[in-house]
Coordinates of C-alpha atoms and ligand atoms in Angstrom, one line a residue:
X1 CA -7.1 -22.0 33.2
X2 CA -6.9 -19.4 30.5
X3 CA -4.1 -21.4 28.9
X4 CA -6.3 -24.5 29.0
X5 CA -9.1 -22.7 27.3
X6 CA -6.8 -21.5 24.6
X7 CA -5.4 -25.0 24.2
X8 CA -9.0 -26.3 23.8
X9 CA -9.8 -23.6 21.2
X10 CA -6.7 -24.2 19.2
X11 CA -7.1 -28.0 19.2
X12 CA -10.7 -27.4 18.1
X13 CA -9.4 -25.3 15.2
X14 CA -6.9 -28.0 14.3
X15 CA -9.8 -30.4 14.0
X16 CA -11.4 -27.8 11.9
X17 CA -8.5 -27.8 9.5
X18 CA -8.9 -31.6 9.2
X19 CA -12.3 -31.1 7.7
X20 CA -14.8 -30.8 10.5
X21 CA -16.4 -27.4 10.6
X22 CA -15.8 -25.5 13.9
X23 CA -17.9 -22.6 15.0
X24 CA -19.0 -21.1 18.2
X25 CA -22.1 -22.6 19.8
X26 CA -23.7 -19.1 20.0
X27 CA -24.0 -19.0 16.3
X28 CA -26.8 -21.6 16.4
X29 CA -29.0 -19.1 18.2
X30 CA -30.9 -16.6 15.8
X31 CA -30.6 -14.1 18.6
X32 CA -26.9 -13.9 18.1
X33 CA -27.2 -13.0 14.4
X34 CA -30.1 -10.6 15.0
X35 CA -28.3 -8.8 17.8
X36 CA -25.2 -8.4 15.7
X37 CA -27.2 -7.1 12.6
X38 CA -29.1 -4.7 14.8
X39 CA -25.9 -3.3 16.2
X40 CA -24.5 -2.9 12.7
X41 CA -27.8 -1.1 11.7
X42 CA -27.6 1.2 14.7
X43 CA -24.0 2.1 13.7
X44 CA -25.1 2.6 10.1
X45 CA -27.9 5.0 11.2
X46 CA -25.3 7.2 12.9
X47 CA -23.6 7.7 9.6
X48 CA -26.6 9.9 8.5
X49 CA -24.8 12.6 10.5
X50 CA -22.1 13.0 7.9
X51 CA -18.6 14.1 8.8
X52 CA -18.3 17.3 6.8
X53 CA -15.2 18.7 8.5
X54 CA -12.3 19.9 6.4
X55 CA -9.6 17.2 6.4
X56 CA -6.4 18.5 7.9
X57 CA -4.6 15.2 7.2
X58 CA -4.8 12.7 4.4
X59 CA -3.5 9.2 4.4
X60 CA -3.6 6.8 1.5
X61 CA -2.8 3.1 2.2
X62 CA -2.1 1.3 -1.1
X63 CA -2.0 -2.4 -1.0
X64 CA -0.1 -3.2 -4.3
X65 CA -2.1 -6.1 -5.9
X66 CA -4.5 -6.3 -3.0
X67 CA -7.7 -7.4 -4.8
X68 CA -10.8 -8.3 -3.0
X69 CA -10.0 -12.0 -2.8
X70 CA -6.7 -11.0 -1.1
X71 CA -8.5 -8.8 1.4
X72 CA -10.9 -11.7 2.3
X73 CA -8.0 -14.2 2.6
X74 CA -5.9 -11.8 4.6
X75 CA -8.9 -11.3 7.0
X76 CA -9.1 -15.1 7.6
X77 CA -5.4 -15.4 8.0
X78 CA -5.3 -12.5 10.6
X79 CA -8.1 -14.1 12.5
X80 CA -6.4 -17.5 12.4
X81 CA -3.1 -16.0 13.6
X82 CA -5.0 -14.9 16.7
X83 CA -6.6 -18.3 17.3
X84 CA -10.0 -17.6 15.7
X85 CA -11.7 -19.4 12.9
X86 CA -11.0 -16.2 10.8
X87 CA -14.1 -15.6 8.7
X88 CA -15.8 -13.4 11.3
X89 CA -12.6 -11.4 12.0
X90 CA -12.6 -7.7 11.3
X91 CA -9.6 -6.2 9.6
X92 CA -8.8 -2.7 10.4
X93 CA -9.9 -1.7 6.9
X94 CA -13.2 -3.6 7.4
X95 CA -14.0 -1.1 10.2
X96 CA -14.0 1.8 7.7
X97 CA -17.6 3.0 7.2
X98 CA -17.6 3.9 3.5
X99 CA -16.7 1.7 0.6
X100 CA -16.6 2.0 -3.1
X101 CA -15.2 0.1 -6.1
X102 CA -12.5 1.5 -8.4
X103 CA -12.2 0.6 -12.0
X104 CA -8.5 0.0 -12.6
X105 CA -7.9 -0.2 -16.3
X106 CA -5.1 1.8 -17.8
X107 CA -5.9 4.0 -20.9
X108 CA -4.2 1.4 -23.1
X109 CA -4.7 -1.7 -21.0
X110 CA -7.7 -3.6 -19.8
X111 CA -5.6 -5.3 -17.1
X112 CA -3.5 -2.6 -15.7
X113 CA 0.0 -2.3 -14.2
X114 CA 1.1 -0.4 -11.0
X115 CA 2.6 2.6 -12.9
X116 CA -0.5 3.7 -14.9
X117 CA -2.7 3.1 -11.9
X118 CA -0.5 5.1 -9.5
X119 CA -0.8 8.0 -11.9
X120 CA -4.6 7.6 -11.6
X121 CA -4.9 7.5 -7.8
X122 CA -2.1 10.0 -7.1
X123 CA -2.3 12.5 -10.0
X124 CA -6.1 12.2 -10.8
X125 CA -5.5 11.3 -14.4
X126 CA -5.7 7.9 -16.1
X127 CA -2.5 7.0 -18.0
X128 CA -0.8 4.3 -20.1
X129 CA 0.7 1.3 -18.5
X130 CA 4.4 1.6 -17.5
X131 CA 4.3 5.4 -17.2
X132 CA 4.3 7.5 -14.0
X133 CA 3.3 11.1 -13.6
X134 CA 2.6 11.7 -17.3
X135 CA -0.8 11.8 -19.1
X136 CA -1.9 9.2 -21.7
X137 CA -0.4 11.4 -24.4
X138 CA 3.0 10.2 -23.3
X139 CA 4.3 6.9 -24.9
X140 CA 6.1 4.3 -22.8
X141 CA 9.9 4.5 -23.1
X142 CA 9.7 7.5 -25.6
X143 CA 11.6 10.2 -23.7
X144 CA 10.6 12.9 -26.2
X145 CA 6.9 12.4 -25.3
X146 CA 7.5 13.5 -21.7
X147 CA 7.7 17.3 -22.2
X148 CA 4.3 19.0 -21.9
X149 CA 2.6 15.8 -20.7
X150 CA 3.6 15.9 -17.0
X151 CA 0.8 15.7 -14.4
X152 CA 1.3 16.6 -10.8
X153 CA 0.3 14.5 -7.7
X154 CA -1.8 15.1 -4.6
X155 CA 1.5 14.9 -2.7
X156 CA 2.6 18.0 -4.5
X157 CA -0.7 19.7 -4.1
X158 CA -0.5 19.1 -0.4
X159 CA 3.1 20.3 -0.2
X160 CA 2.2 23.5 -2.1
X161 CA -0.6 24.1 0.4
X162 CA 1.9 24.0 3.3
X163 CA 1.3 20.5 4.5
X164 CA 4.1 18.1 5.4
X165 CA 4.3 15.1 3.0
X166 CA 5.6 11.6 3.3
X167 CA 6.1 8.4 1.4
X168 CA 6.5 5.0 3.2
X169 CA 6.8 1.8 1.2
X170 CA 8.1 -1.8 1.5
X171 CA 9.5 -1.6 -2.1
X172 CA 12.2 0.6 -3.5
X173 CA 11.2 4.2 -3.0
X174 CA 11.6 4.7 -6.7
X175 CA 9.3 1.8 -7.6
X176 CA 6.1 2.4 -9.7
X177 CA 3.7 3.3 -6.8
X178 CA 5.7 5.8 -4.9
X179 CA 7.3 7.3 -8.0
X180 CA 4.0 8.7 -9.4
X181 CA 3.9 10.9 -6.3
X182 CA 7.0 12.9 -7.4
X183 CA 8.3 11.8 -10.8
X184 CA 7.4 12.2 -14.4
X185 CA 8.8 9.3 -16.3
X186 CA 7.6 7.6 -19.5
X187 CA 9.2 4.4 -18.1
X188 CA 8.7 3.0 -14.6
X189 CA 11.9 1.0 -15.0
X190 CA 14.2 4.0 -15.2
X191 CA 15.2 3.6 -11.6
X192 CA 18.6 5.2 -12.0
X193 CA 20.6 6.4 -15.1
X194 CA 22.0 2.9 -15.3
X195 CA 18.6 1.5 -16.3
X196 CA 18.0 4.2 -19.0
X197 CA 18.8 4.0 -22.7
X198 CA 21.5 6.4 -23.9
X199 CA 19.1 8.2 -26.2
X200 CA 16.7 8.9 -23.3
X201 CA 19.6 10.4 -21.3
X202 CA 20.8 12.4 -24.3
X203 CA 17.2 13.7 -24.9
X204 CA 17.2 15.1 -21.3
X205 CA 15.1 12.6 -19.5
X206 CA 16.0 12.1 -15.8
X207 CA 16.0 8.9 -13.8
X208 CA 13.4 8.4 -11.1
X209 CA 15.8 8.3 -8.1
X210 CA 17.1 11.7 -9.1
X211 CA 13.6 13.1 -9.5
X212 CA 12.8 12.0 -5.9
X213 CA 15.3 14.6 -4.7
X214 CA 15.0 17.3 -7.4
X215 CA 11.3 17.6 -8.3
X216 CA 9.4 18.4 -5.1
X217 CA 11.6 20.4 -2.7
X218 CA 12.1 18.6 0.6
X219 CA 9.6 15.7 0.8
X220 CA 9.5 15.6 4.6
X221 CA 9.6 11.8 5.1
X222 CA 10.8 9.1 2.7
X223 CA 11.2 5.5 3.9
X224 CA 11.6 2.2 2.0
X225 CA 14.3 0.4 0.0
X226 CA 16.2 1.4 -3.1
X227 CA 19.6 2.5 -1.6
X228 CA 21.7 1.2 -4.6
X229 CA 20.0 3.6 -7.0
X230 CA 21.3 6.6 -4.9
X231 CA 25.0 5.7 -4.9
X232 CA 27.8 5.9 -7.5
X233 CA 28.2 2.8 -9.7
X234 CA 30.2 0.0 -8.0
X235 CA 30.3 1.8 -4.6
X236 CA 29.9 -1.0 -2.1
X237 CA 26.7 -1.0 0.0
X238 CA 26.9 -0.1 3.7
X239 CA 25.0 -3.3 4.8
X240 CA 26.3 -5.8 2.2
X241 CA 29.8 -4.5 1.4
X242 CA 30.9 -7.7 -0.3
X243 CA 27.8 -8.3 -2.5
X244 CA 28.4 -6.8 -5.9
X245 CA 24.8 -6.8 -7.0
X246 CA 24.0 -4.5 -4.0
X247 CA 26.6 -1.9 -5.0
X248 CA 25.6 1.5 -6.3
X249 CA 24.3 1.8 -9.8
X250 CA 24.6 5.5 -10.8
X251 CA 26.7 6.1 -13.9
X252 CA 26.7 9.8 -13.3
X253 CA 28.8 9.1 -10.2
X254 CA 26.4 11.1 -7.9
X255 CA 25.8 10.2 -4.3
X256 CA 22.2 11.4 -3.9
X257 CA 22.2 10.5 -0.2
X258 CA 25.2 12.6 0.6
X259 CA 23.8 15.4 -1.5
X260 CA 20.6 15.2 0.6
X261 CA 22.5 15.2 3.9
X262 CA 24.5 18.2 2.9
X263 CA 21.5 20.2 1.6
X264 CA 19.4 19.4 4.7
X265 CA 22.0 19.9 7.4
X266 CA 20.9 22.3 10.2
X267 CA 17.3 21.3 9.4
X268 CA 16.8 18.6 12.0
X269 CA 17.2 16.0 9.2
X270 CA 18.2 12.4 9.6
X271 CA 19.4 9.8 7.1
X272 CA 19.0 6.2 8.5
X273 CA 19.7 2.8 6.9
X274 CA 18.7 0.4 9.6
X275 CA 16.1 -0.2 12.2
X276 CA 18.0 0.7 15.3
X277 CA 18.9 4.1 13.9
X278 CA 15.2 4.6 13.0
X279 CA 13.9 3.6 16.4
X280 CA 16.5 5.6 18.3
X281 CA 15.1 8.8 16.7
X282 CA 12.8 11.1 18.8
X283 CA 10.2 12.1 16.2
X284 CA 9.6 15.3 18.2
X285 CA 13.0 16.5 17.1
X286 CA 13.0 15.3 13.5
X287 CA 11.8 17.5 10.7
X288 CA 13.1 15.6 7.7
X289 CA 13.7 11.8 7.5
X290 CA 15.3 9.7 4.7
X291 CA 15.3 6.0 5.5
X292 CA 16.7 3.6 3.0
X293 CA 16.8 0.1 4.6
X294 CA 17.8 -2.1 1.7
X295 CA 19.6 -1.8 -1.6
X296 CA 16.4 -3.0 -3.4
X297 CA 13.0 -3.8 -2.0
X298 CA 12.6 -4.6 1.7
X299 CA 12.3 -8.3 2.5
X300 CA 9.0 -10.1 2.8
X301 CA 7.5 -9.6 6.3
X302 CA 7.8 -13.4 6.9
X303 CA 11.6 -13.2 6.1
X304 CA 12.4 -9.9 7.7
X305 CA 15.4 -9.8 10.0
X306 CA 13.6 -8.0 12.9
X307 CA 17.0 -6.7 14.2
X308 CA 17.9 -4.8 11.1
X309 CA 14.8 -3.9 9.1
X310 CA 11.7 -2.1 10.4
X311 CA 8.2 -3.4 9.8
X312 CA 5.8 -1.3 7.7
X313 CA 3.9 -0.6 11.0
X314 CA 7.1 0.7 12.6
X315 CA 7.8 3.0 9.7
X316 CA 4.3 4.3 9.6
X317 CA 4.4 5.0 13.3
X318 CA 7.5 7.2 13.0
X319 CA 6.3 8.8 9.8
X320 CA 3.0 10.0 11.3
X321 CA 4.7 11.2 14.5
X322 CA 7.0 13.4 12.4
X323 CA 4.4 14.6 9.9
X324 CA 1.6 15.4 12.4
X325 CA 3.7 18.2 14.0
X326 CA 2.8 20.5 11.1
X327 CA -0.2 22.6 12.2
X328 CA -1.3 22.7 8.5
X329 CA -1.5 18.9 8.5
X330 CA 0.0 16.3 6.2
X331 CA -0.4 13.9 3.3
X332 CA 1.1 10.4 3.7
X333 CA 1.3 7.7 1.1
X334 CA 1.8 4.2 2.5
X335 CA 2.4 1.3 0.3
X336 CA 2.2 -2.4 1.2
X337 CA 4.2 -3.0 -1.9
X338 CA 5.1 -6.6 -1.7
X339 CA 1.6 -8.2 -1.6
X340 CA 2.0 -7.9 -5.4
X341 CA 5.4 -9.6 -5.4
X342 CA 4.2 -12.6 -3.4
X343 CA 1.4 -13.1 -5.9
X344 CA 3.6 -12.7 -8.9
X345 CA 5.7 -15.5 -7.5
X346 CA 2.7 -17.6 -6.8
X347 CA 3.5 -17.5 -3.1
X348 CA 0.2 -16.8 -1.6
X349 CA 1.5 -17.1 2.0
X350 CA 4.0 -14.4 1.5
X351 CA 1.4 -12.1 -0.2
X352 CA -1.2 -12.6 2.6
X353 CA 1.3 -12.0 5.4
X354 CA 2.2 -8.7 3.6
X355 CA -1.5 -7.8 3.5
X356 CA -1.9 -8.6 7.2
X357 CA 1.1 -6.4 8.0
X358 CA -0.3 -3.5 6.1
X359 CA -3.6 -3.9 8.0
X360 CA -1.6 -3.7 11.2
X361 CA -0.1 -0.4 9.9
X362 CA -3.6 0.9 9.3
X363 CA -4.4 0.1 12.9
X364 CA -1.4 2.0 14.1
X365 CA -2.3 5.0 12.0
X366 CA -5.8 4.9 13.5
X367 CA -4.3 5.2 17.0
X368 CA -2.2 8.2 16.0
X369 CA -4.9 10.2 14.2
X370 CA -8.6 11.1 14.6
X371 CA -11.4 10.7 12.1
X372 CA -12.4 14.2 13.1
X373 CA -9.7 15.8 11.0
X374 CA -8.0 12.9 9.1
X375 CA -9.3 11.3 6.0
X376 CA -7.9 7.8 5.5
X377 CA -8.4 5.8 2.3
X378 CA -7.3 2.2 1.8
X379 CA -7.2 0.7 -1.7
X380 CA -5.3 -1.4 -4.2
X381 CA -3.9 -0.4 -7.6
X382 CA -5.1 -3.7 -9.2
X383 CA -6.0 -7.3 -8.4
X384 CA -4.3 -10.6 -9.2
X385 CA -5.5 -13.9 -10.7
X386 CA -5.5 -15.2 -7.1
X387 CA -8.6 -16.8 -5.5
X388 CA -9.7 -19.4 -3.0
X389 CA -12.7 -21.7 -3.0
X390 CA -13.5 -25.4 -2.9
X391 CA -16.3 -25.5 -0.3
X392 CA -13.7 -25.4 2.6
X393 CA -15.3 -25.8 6.0
X394 CA -15.6 -23.0 8.5
X395 CA -12.2 -22.4 10.2
X396 CA -10.2 -24.3 7.6
X397 CA -6.7 -23.0 7.6
X398 CA -6.6 -20.5 4.7
X399 CA -3.6 -22.4 3.3
X400 CA -5.4 -25.8 3.6
X401 CA -7.0 -28.3 1.3
X402 CA -10.6 -28.3 0.0
X403 CA -12.5 -31.1 1.8
X404 CA -12.8 -33.3 -1.3
X405 CA -10.8 -34.8 -4.1
X406 CA -11.0 -33.8 -7.7
X407 CA -13.7 -36.0 -9.3
X408 CA -11.5 -36.0 -12.4
X409 CA -8.0 -36.9 -11.3
X410 CA -8.9 -38.1 -7.8
X411 CA -6.3 -35.9 -6.2
X412 CA -6.6 -33.3 -3.4
X413 CA -6.4 -29.5 -4.1
X414 CA -5.6 -26.5 -2.1
X415 CA -8.3 -23.9 -1.6
X416 CA -6.0 -21.2 -2.8
X417 CA -5.3 -21.4 -6.6
X418 CA -4.0 -19.0 -9.3
X419 CA -5.4 -18.6 -12.8
X420 CA -1.8 -18.6 -14.1
X421 CA 1.7 -18.4 -12.8
X422 CA 4.8 -20.4 -11.7
X423 CA 2.8 -22.9 -9.6
X424 CA 1.6 -24.8 -12.6
X425 CA 3.2 -28.2 -12.1
X426 CA 3.1 -31.5 -13.9
X427 CA 4.6 -34.6 -12.2
X428 CA 4.7 -37.9 -14.2
X429 CA 2.6 -36.2 -16.9
X430 CA -0.2 -35.3 -14.5
X431 CA -1.2 -32.6 -12.0
X432 CA 1.0 -32.8 -8.9
X433 CA -0.5 -34.6 -5.8
X434 CA -0.3 -31.8 -3.3
X435 CA -0.6 -34.3 -0.4
X436 CA 2.9 -35.4 -1.2
X437 CA 4.4 -32.0 -0.5
X438 CA 4.3 -29.2 2.2
X439 CA 1.6 -26.9 0.7
X440 CA 1.8 -24.8 3.9
X441 CA 5.4 -23.8 3.4
X442 CA 6.1 -20.1 3.3
X443 CA 7.3 -20.3 -0.2
X444 CA 4.9 -22.9 -1.6
X445 CA 3.7 -21.9 -5.0
X446 CA 0.0 -22.6 -5.3
X447 CA -1.2 -24.5 -8.4
X448 CA -2.0 -22.4 -11.5
X449 CA -4.1 -23.3 -14.6
X450 CA -1.5 -21.9 -17.0
X451 CA 2.3 -22.0 -16.7
X452 CA 3.9 -18.5 -16.5
X453 CA 7.2 -17.6 -14.8
X454 CA 5.3 -14.6 -13.3
X455 CA 1.7 -14.7 -12.3
X456 CA -0.3 -11.8 -13.8
X457 CA -2.4 -9.0 -12.5
X458 CA -6.2 -9.4 -12.5
X459 CA -8.6 -7.0 -14.2
X460 CA -11.5 -6.7 -11.8
X461 CA -12.4 -3.7 -9.7
X462 CA -10.7 -3.1 -6.4
X463 CA -12.3 -2.0 -3.1
X464 CA -11.8 1.6 -1.8
X465 CA -12.3 1.9 2.0
X466 CA -12.7 5.4 3.4
X467 CA -13.1 7.1 6.7
X468 CA -12.9 10.6 8.1
X469 CA -14.0 14.0 6.6
X470 CA -16.1 13.6 3.4
X471 CA -15.3 9.9 3.2
X472 CA -18.9 9.3 2.0
X473 CA -17.9 10.9 -1.3
X474 CA -16.2 7.6 -2.1
X475 CA -19.3 5.5 -2.8
X476 CA -20.5 3.6 -5.8
X477 CA -18.4 2.4 -8.7
X478 CA -15.9 5.0 -9.9
X479 CA -12.9 5.4 -12.1
X480 CA -9.7 5.0 -10.1
X481 CA -8.5 8.6 -10.9
X482 CA -11.5 9.9 -8.9
X483 CA -9.7 9.1 -5.6
X484 CA -7.3 12.0 -5.4
X485 CA -10.0 14.4 -6.5
X486 CA -12.1 13.4 -3.4
X487 CA -9.1 13.5 -1.1
X488 CA -8.0 17.0 -2.3
X489 CA -11.6 18.3 -2.1
X490 CA -11.8 17.1 1.5
X491 CA -8.6 18.8 2.4
X492 CA -9.1 22.0 0.4
X493 CA -6.0 21.5 -1.6
X494 CA -5.4 21.4 -5.4
X495 CA -8.1 22.5 -7.8
X496 CA -11.7 23.0 -6.9
X497 CA -11.6 24.9 -3.6
X498 CA -14.7 27.0 -4.0
X499 CA -16.4 25.1 -1.2
X500 CA -13.7 25.9 1.3
X501 CA -14.1 28.3 4.2
X502 CA -11.6 31.1 4.5
X503 CA -11.0 30.1 8.1
X504 CA -8.4 27.4 7.3
X505 CA -9.0 24.1 8.9
X506 CA -12.5 24.7 10.2
X507 CA -15.8 23.1 9.3
X508 CA -17.1 23.1 5.8
X509 CA -19.5 25.9 5.0
X510 CA -22.2 26.3 2.4
X511 CA -20.7 28.5 -0.3
X512 CA -23.1 31.4 0.4
X513 CA -22.4 31.2 4.1
X514 CA -18.7 31.1 3.4
X515 CA -19.1 34.3 1.3
X516 CA -20.9 35.9 4.2
X517 CA -18.2 35.0 6.6
X518 CA -15.5 36.4 4.4
X519 CA -17.6 39.6 3.9
X520 CA -18.0 39.9 7.7
X521 CA -14.2 39.3 8.1
X522 CA -13.4 42.1 5.6
X523 CA -16.0 44.4 7.2
X524 CA -14.3 43.8 10.6
X525 CA -10.9 44.5 9.1
X526 CA -12.2 47.8 7.6
X527 CA -13.9 48.9 10.9
Ligands
NAG601 C1 11.0 10.6 -30.5 O1 12.0 9.6 -30.4 C2 11.7 8.4 -31.1 C3 12.8 7.4 -30.8 O2 12.8 7.2 -29.5 C4 11.7 8.8 -32.6 O3 11.4 7.6 -33.4 C5 10.6 9.9 -32.9 O4 10.7 10.3 -34.2 C6 10.9 11.0 -31.9 N1 9.8 12.0 -32.1 C7 9.9 13.3 -32.1 C8 8.7 14.1 -32.3 O5 11.0 13.8 -32.0
NAG602 C1 32.0 -1.3 -12.3 O1 32.5 -2.6 -12.3 C2 32.4 -3.3 -13.5 C3 32.8 -4.7 -13.2 O2 34.0 -4.8 -12.4 C4 33.3 -2.6 -14.5 O3 33.2 -3.3 -15.7 C5 32.8 -1.2 -14.7 O4 33.7 -0.5 -15.5 C6 32.8 -0.5 -13.3 N1 32.2 0.8 -13.6 C7 32.6 1.9 -12.9 C8 31.8 3.2 -13.3 O5 33.5 2.0 -12.1
NAG603 C1 23.0 0.6 12.2 O1 23.7 1.7 11.8 C2 24.6 2.3 12.7 C3 25.1 3.6 12.2 O2 25.8 3.3 10.9 C4 25.6 1.2 13.0 O3 26.5 1.7 14.0 C5 25.0 0.0 13.5 O4 25.9 -1.0 13.7 C6 23.9 -0.5 12.5 N1 23.2 -1.6 13.1 C7 23.0 -2.8 12.4 C8 22.3 -3.8 13.1 O5 23.5 -3.0 11.3
NAG604 C1 -1.8 -38.5 -3.1 O1 -0.8 -38.6 -2.0 C2 -1.3 -39.1 -0.8 C3 -0.2 -39.0 0.2 O2 0.9 -39.6 -0.2 C4 -1.8 -40.5 -1.1 O3 -2.3 -41.1 0.1 C5 -2.8 -40.6 -2.2 O4 -3.1 -41.9 -2.5 C6 -2.3 -39.9 -3.4 N1 -3.4 -39.8 -4.4 C7 -3.2 -40.1 -5.7 C8 -4.4 -40.0 -6.6 O5 -2.2 -40.5 -6.1
ZN605 ZN1 2.6 -6.4 -10.2

């Protein structure tokens, strides 16, 4: 019976994708919408009782390139993957009570890149494009502008305050986003010494992979890709021993993984390079974890070999279970790093499945933490020139066609389109007729207005979703570098701790009350 109902629902949705709108009968009744809105209002009224706890734990989920159109399209996709029409679906991030917009521009760029923006939302300072962990006084690729211009990240502030810290990404662990958490590099592309100019090495600049191990002592959890940058040049890869492009890259001949293993021995530390090793760990017995699952970036979720590579959700699950053992709490940076790559390739289906997977990871983190003591923020570094439109009917597959032909060339068009990118395609000196090809293929490149081998970032604001202690401070339209200031304030780390109680992880107190408490504490000590 249940199967029959499901079958009926899915066949109804298929007819929806053919152009007939499908929506539940109850939506015709005003009572349905009124009741839903009243329930939302009731929930909103409870938010007047603000959560002013001190945040013990901080989690930042960063969807690389996850602009607002990507969030909406991922929501519809997630709903459709579970048999709904999709528009009404709630993403995990949609359930966060507080929302703001972040202005993403870099100091020298109206439309930003992932390096300058990472410096903003991790180090609290806007910076030039292409640079990580240095202020805007540093010039891209100019090694000699590094010294004196380094800025530190909230991951370091958290570590200095005795918290455990972690980085989990689907890209290389030395890619732009994660690297701003630990490195100071005037060039995001200096992955290992192999990618650096000789002058920069001579002038004393260090590659980013090396800085991962040398800058902040003992980052507790690091998971992602990027193995090849850690091994000596030409040393064959453990997983792809016969593929030369996956071999080690380091010209200095160092084996950073072996150095880490040696340094961390007797500290309940584990290095893993595949999924079965990761999932066989008991997080209760692990203090330090280094997981490098691919020589470069991890594969797209749609192409992942589920026997060898963990999903983002699986990595986040293990990371939080390890980090949360610290009674002082933790800071965790999670990057859904390949949403951006899917868009750059014009492959909207890859990008949106990456976004849905990050949303699953947000759900897993929710199960493992409490809003009582954990502040979680979900945002993007920047947007893309990705969009969807065309008056599609309710329940239309997100990868489907608009329900009309162009009134200019009389051809169909997909709802998803890019402003520029590799999907620009002329066939017989005219726009391609998408009905002659499989526009629902995983690697279909949606049409773009301007031909470019790589689709570009977008310049509009991105959403910042927040929940947990002091999440309401993320409201309105703000500069992107405001984010770590709020998170640090909520956790009483970094600068600006005057508001913090002397009792550690307790409730926030009014400053004068806090002064009274400390006076009483001192008095008690004296007596
Ligand atoms: C820094 O290096 C660049 C070359 O990379 C050079 O042109 C410049 O003069 C140097 N500046 C200083 C202050 O040494
Ligand atoms: C690595 O291999 C290339 C190609 O075989 C060779 O030219 C290069 O000298 C090797 N480098 C090292 C450090 O072994
Ligand atoms: C995972 O790594 C372990 C340890 O090196 C190895 O024994 C195992 O075969 C690997 N599994 C896969 C699927 O590669
Ligand atoms: C587009 O392709 C479809 C499917 O082959 C065809 O029915 C339609 O006539 C084509 N439209 C134009 C304008 O060529
Ligand atoms: Zn990008």
